[in-house]
PDB file of C-alpha atoms in Angstrom:
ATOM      1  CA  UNK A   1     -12.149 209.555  49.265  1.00 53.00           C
ATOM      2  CA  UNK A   2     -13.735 207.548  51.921  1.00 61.00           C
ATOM      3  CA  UNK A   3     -12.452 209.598  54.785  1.00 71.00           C
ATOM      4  CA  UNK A   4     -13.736 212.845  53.318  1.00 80.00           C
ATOM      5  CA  UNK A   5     -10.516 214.202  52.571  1.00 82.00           C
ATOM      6  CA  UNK A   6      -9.971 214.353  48.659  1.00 84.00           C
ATOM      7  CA  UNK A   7      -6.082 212.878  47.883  1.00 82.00           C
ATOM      8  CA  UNK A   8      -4.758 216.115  46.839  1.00 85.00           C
ATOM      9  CA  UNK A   9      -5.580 217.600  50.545  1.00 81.00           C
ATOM     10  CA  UNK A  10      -4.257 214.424  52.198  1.00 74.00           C
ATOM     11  CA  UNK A  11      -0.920 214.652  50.018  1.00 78.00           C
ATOM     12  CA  UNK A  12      -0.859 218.369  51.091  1.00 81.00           C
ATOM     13  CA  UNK A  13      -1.296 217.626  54.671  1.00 76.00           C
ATOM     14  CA  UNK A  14       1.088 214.918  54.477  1.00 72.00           C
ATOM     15  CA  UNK A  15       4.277 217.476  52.773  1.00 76.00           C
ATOM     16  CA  UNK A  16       4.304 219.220  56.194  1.00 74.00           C
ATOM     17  CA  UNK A  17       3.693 216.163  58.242  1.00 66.00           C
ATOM     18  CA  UNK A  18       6.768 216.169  60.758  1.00 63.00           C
ATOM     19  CA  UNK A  19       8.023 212.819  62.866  1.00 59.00           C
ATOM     20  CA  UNK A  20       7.265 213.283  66.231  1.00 56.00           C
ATOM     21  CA  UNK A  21      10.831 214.221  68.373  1.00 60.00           C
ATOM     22  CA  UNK A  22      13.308 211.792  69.705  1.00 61.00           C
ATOM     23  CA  UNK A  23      12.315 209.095  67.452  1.00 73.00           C
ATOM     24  CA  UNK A  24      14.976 208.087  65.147  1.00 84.00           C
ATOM     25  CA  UNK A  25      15.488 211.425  65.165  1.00 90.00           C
ATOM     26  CA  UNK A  26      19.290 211.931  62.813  1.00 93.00           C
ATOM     27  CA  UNK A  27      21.593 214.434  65.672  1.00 95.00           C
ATOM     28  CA  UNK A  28      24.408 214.532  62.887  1.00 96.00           C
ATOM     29  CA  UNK A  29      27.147 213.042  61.145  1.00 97.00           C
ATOM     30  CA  UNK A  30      31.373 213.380  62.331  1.00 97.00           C
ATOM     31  CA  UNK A  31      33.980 211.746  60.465  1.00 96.00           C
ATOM     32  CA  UNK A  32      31.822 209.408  58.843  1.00 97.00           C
ATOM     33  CA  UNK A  33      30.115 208.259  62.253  1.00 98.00           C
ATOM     34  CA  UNK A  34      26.376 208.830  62.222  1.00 98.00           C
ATOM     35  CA  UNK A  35      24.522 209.607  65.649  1.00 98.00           C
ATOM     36  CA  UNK A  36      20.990 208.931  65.929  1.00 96.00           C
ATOM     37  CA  UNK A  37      18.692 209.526  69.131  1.00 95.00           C
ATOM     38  CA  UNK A  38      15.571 207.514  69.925  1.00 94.00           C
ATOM     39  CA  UNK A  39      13.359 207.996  73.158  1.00 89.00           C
ATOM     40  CA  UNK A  40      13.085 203.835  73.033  1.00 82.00           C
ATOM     41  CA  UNK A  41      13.887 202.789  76.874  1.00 79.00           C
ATOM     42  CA  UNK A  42      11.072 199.594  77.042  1.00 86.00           C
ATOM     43  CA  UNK A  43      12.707 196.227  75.948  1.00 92.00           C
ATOM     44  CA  UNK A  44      10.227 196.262  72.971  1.00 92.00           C
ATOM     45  CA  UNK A  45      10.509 199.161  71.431  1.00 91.00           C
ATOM     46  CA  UNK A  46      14.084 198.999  71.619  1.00 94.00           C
ATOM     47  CA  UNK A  47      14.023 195.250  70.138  1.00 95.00           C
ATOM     48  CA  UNK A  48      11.847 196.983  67.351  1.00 94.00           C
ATOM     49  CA  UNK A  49      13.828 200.115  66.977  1.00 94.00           C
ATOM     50  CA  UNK A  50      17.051 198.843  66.736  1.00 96.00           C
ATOM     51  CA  UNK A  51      16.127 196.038  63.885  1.00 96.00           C
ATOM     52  CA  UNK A  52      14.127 199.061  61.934  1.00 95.00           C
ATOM     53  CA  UNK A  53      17.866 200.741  62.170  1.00 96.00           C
ATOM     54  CA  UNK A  54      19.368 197.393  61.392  1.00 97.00           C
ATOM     55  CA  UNK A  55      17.304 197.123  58.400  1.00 96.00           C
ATOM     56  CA  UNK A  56      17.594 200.924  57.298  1.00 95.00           C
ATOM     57  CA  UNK A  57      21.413 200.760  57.439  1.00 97.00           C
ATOM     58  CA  UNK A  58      22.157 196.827  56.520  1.00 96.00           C
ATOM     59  CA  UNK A  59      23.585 194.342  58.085  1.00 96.00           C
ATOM     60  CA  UNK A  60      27.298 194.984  56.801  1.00 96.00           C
ATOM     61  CA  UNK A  61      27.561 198.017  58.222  1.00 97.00           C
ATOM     62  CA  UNK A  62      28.498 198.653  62.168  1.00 98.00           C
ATOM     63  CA  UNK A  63      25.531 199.692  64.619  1.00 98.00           C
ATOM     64  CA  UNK A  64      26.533 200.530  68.062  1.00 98.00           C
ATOM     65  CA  UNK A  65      23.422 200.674  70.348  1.00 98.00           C
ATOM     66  CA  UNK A  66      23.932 203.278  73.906  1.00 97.00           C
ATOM     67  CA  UNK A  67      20.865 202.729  76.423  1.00 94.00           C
ATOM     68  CA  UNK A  68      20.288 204.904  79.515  1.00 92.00           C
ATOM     69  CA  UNK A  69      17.801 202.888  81.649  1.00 86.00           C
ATOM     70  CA  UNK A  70      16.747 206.307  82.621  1.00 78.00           C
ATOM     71  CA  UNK A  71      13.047 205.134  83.194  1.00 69.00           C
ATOM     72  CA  UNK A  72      11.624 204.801  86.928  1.00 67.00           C
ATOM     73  CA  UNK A  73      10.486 201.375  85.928  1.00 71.00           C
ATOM     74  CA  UNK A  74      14.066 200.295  84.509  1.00 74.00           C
ATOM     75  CA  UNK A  75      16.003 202.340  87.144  1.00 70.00           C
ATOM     76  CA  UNK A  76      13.834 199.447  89.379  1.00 73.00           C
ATOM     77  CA  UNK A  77      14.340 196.489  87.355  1.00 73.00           C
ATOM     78  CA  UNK A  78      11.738 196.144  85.166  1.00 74.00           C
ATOM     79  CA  UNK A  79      12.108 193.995  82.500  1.00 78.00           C
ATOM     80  CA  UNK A  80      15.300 193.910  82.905  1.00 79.00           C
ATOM     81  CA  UNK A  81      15.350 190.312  82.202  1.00 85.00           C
ATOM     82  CA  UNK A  82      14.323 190.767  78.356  1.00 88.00           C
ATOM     83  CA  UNK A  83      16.778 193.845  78.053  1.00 91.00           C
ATOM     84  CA  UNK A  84      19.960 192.049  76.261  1.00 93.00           C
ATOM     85  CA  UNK A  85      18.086 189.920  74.176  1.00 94.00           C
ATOM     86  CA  UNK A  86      16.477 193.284  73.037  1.00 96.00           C
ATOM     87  CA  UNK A  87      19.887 194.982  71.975  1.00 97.00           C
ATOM     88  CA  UNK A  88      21.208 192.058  70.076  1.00 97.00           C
ATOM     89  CA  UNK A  89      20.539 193.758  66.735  1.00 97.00           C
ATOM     90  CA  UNK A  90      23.304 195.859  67.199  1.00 98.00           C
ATOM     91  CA  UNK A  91      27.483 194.798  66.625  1.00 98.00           C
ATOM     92  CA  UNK A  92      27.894 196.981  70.167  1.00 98.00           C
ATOM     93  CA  UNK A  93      26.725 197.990  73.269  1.00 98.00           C
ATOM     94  CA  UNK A  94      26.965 200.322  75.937  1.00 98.00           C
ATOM     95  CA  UNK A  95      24.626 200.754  79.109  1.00 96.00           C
ATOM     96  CA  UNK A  96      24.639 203.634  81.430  1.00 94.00           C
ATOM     97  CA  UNK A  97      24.374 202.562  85.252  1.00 90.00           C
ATOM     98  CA  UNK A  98      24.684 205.412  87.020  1.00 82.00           C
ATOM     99  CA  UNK A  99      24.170 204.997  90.998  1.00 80.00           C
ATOM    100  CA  UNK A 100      20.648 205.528  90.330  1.00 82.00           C
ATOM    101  CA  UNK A 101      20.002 202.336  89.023  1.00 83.00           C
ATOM    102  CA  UNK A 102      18.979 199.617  91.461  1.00 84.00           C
ATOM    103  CA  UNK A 103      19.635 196.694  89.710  1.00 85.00           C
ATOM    104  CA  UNK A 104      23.002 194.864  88.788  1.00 88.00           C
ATOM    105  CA  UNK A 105      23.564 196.139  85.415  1.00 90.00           C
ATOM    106  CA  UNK A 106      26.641 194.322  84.616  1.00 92.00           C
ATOM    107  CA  UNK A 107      24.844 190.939  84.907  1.00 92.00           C
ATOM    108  CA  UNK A 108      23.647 192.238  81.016  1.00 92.00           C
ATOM    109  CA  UNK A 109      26.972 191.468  80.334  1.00 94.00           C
ATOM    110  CA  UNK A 110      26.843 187.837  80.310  1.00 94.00           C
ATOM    111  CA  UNK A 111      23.822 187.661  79.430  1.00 94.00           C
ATOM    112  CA  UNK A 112      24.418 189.050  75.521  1.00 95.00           C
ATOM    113  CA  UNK A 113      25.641 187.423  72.813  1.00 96.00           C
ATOM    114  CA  UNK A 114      27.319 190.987  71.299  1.00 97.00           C
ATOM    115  CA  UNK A 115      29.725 192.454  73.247  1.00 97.00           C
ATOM    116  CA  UNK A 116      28.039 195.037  75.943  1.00 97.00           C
ATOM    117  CA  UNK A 117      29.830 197.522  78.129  1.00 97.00           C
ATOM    118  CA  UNK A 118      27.839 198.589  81.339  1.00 95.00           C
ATOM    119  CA  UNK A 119      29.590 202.026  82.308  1.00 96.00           C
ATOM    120  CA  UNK A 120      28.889 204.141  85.194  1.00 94.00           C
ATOM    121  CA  UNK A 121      31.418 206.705  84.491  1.00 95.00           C
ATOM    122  CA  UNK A 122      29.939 209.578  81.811  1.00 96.00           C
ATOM    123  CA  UNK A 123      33.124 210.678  80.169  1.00 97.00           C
ATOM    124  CA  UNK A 124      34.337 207.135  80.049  1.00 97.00           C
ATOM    125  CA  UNK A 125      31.488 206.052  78.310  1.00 97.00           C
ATOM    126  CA  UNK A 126      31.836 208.349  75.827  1.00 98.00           C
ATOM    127  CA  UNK A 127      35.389 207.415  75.004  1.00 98.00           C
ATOM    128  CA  UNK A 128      34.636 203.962  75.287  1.00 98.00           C
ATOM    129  CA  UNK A 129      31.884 204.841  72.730  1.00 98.00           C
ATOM    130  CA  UNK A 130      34.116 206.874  70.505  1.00 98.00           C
ATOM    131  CA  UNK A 131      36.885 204.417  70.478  1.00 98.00           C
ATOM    132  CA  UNK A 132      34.215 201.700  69.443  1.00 98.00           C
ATOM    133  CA  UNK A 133      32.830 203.789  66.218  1.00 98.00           C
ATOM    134  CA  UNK A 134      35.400 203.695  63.575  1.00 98.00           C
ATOM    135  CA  UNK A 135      34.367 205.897  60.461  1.00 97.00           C
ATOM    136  CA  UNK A 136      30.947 204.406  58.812  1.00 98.00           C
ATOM    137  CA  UNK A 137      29.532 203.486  62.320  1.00 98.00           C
ATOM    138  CA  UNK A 138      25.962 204.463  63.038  1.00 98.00           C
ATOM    139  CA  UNK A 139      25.351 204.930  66.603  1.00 98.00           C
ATOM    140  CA  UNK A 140      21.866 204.905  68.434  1.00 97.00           C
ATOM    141  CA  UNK A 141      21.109 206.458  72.145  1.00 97.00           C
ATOM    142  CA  UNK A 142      18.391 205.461  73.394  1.00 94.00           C
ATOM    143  CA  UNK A 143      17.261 207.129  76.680  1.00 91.00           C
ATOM    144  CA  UNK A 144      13.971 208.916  78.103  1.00 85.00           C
ATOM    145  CA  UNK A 145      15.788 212.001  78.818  1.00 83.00           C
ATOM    146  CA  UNK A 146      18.460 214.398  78.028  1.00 86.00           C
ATOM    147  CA  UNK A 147      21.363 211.938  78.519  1.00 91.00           C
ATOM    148  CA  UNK A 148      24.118 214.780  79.334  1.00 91.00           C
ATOM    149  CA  UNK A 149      23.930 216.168  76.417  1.00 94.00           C
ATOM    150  CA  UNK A 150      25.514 212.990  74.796  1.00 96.00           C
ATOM    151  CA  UNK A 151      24.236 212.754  71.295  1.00 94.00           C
ATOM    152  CA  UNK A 152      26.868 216.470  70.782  1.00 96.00           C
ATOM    153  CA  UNK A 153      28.525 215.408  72.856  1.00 96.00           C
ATOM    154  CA  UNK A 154      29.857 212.701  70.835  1.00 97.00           C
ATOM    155  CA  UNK A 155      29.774 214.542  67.496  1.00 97.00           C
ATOM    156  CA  UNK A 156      32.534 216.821  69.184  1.00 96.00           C
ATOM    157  CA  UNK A 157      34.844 214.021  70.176  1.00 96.00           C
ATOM    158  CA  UNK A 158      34.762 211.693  67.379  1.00 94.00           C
TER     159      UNK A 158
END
């Protein structure tokens, strides 16, 4: 024990060791459709998130990514070059402009090489979403808030 913690006290600690909220954090499962939420919203982490998903699930098995750019700094643009190359890990994607976003959104669209959907309408994005996740899908949100509610939101309707 070179930290001063024997290993039976560090295995003990570690039983009740919790992940920290919103990341990768499992909302449920409907119809065989899996919804996970992560607070991911900087083109890194969702780069990294996404492949760790990727990995976790395979790479025969649909992942549709859903990203809010919720984030004062994204809302403004930042990084918003590096953003599509960042979701590429997943079969699927949806953004969320809202008219809070400053920056054209939809030029994401051309700029991936997996289909992406920039919505601004909430309950079309979530049928959009819905109709995209056939049984066995595993979808991520990624956002740096609440999101409407989405990640039940979706459980309900698929």
């Amino acid at each position: 024990s070179f930290t001063g913690i024997s290993l039976v006290d560090g295995a003990k600690a570690l039983e009740t060791f919790k992940l920290p909220k919103r990341r990768m954090e499992l909302k449920g499962t409907s119809h065989g459709v899996t919804v996970y939420d992560d607070f991911a919203h900087h083109p890194t982490a969702i780069k990294l998130t996404l492949e760790g998903l990727r990995e976790k699930i395979g790479h025969d098995k649909r992942l549709v990514a859903v990203f809010e750019p919720r984030s004062n700094s994204m809302k403004m643009g930042a990084n918003h070059e590096q953003l599509a190359s960042s979701l590429q890990s997943a079969d699927e994607i949806f953004v969320y402009a809202n008219d809070q976003v400053k920056w054209n959104v939809k030029e994401l669209e051309s700029q991936s090489e997996k289909p992406l959907h920039v919505v601004n309408n909430f309950d079309n994005l979530l049928d959009e979403i819905v109709m995209a996740s056939p049984e066995g899908t595993t979808i991520l949100v990624m956002s740096n808030g609440g999101f409407n509610g989405i990640h039940q939101k979706l459980l309900n309707k698929l």
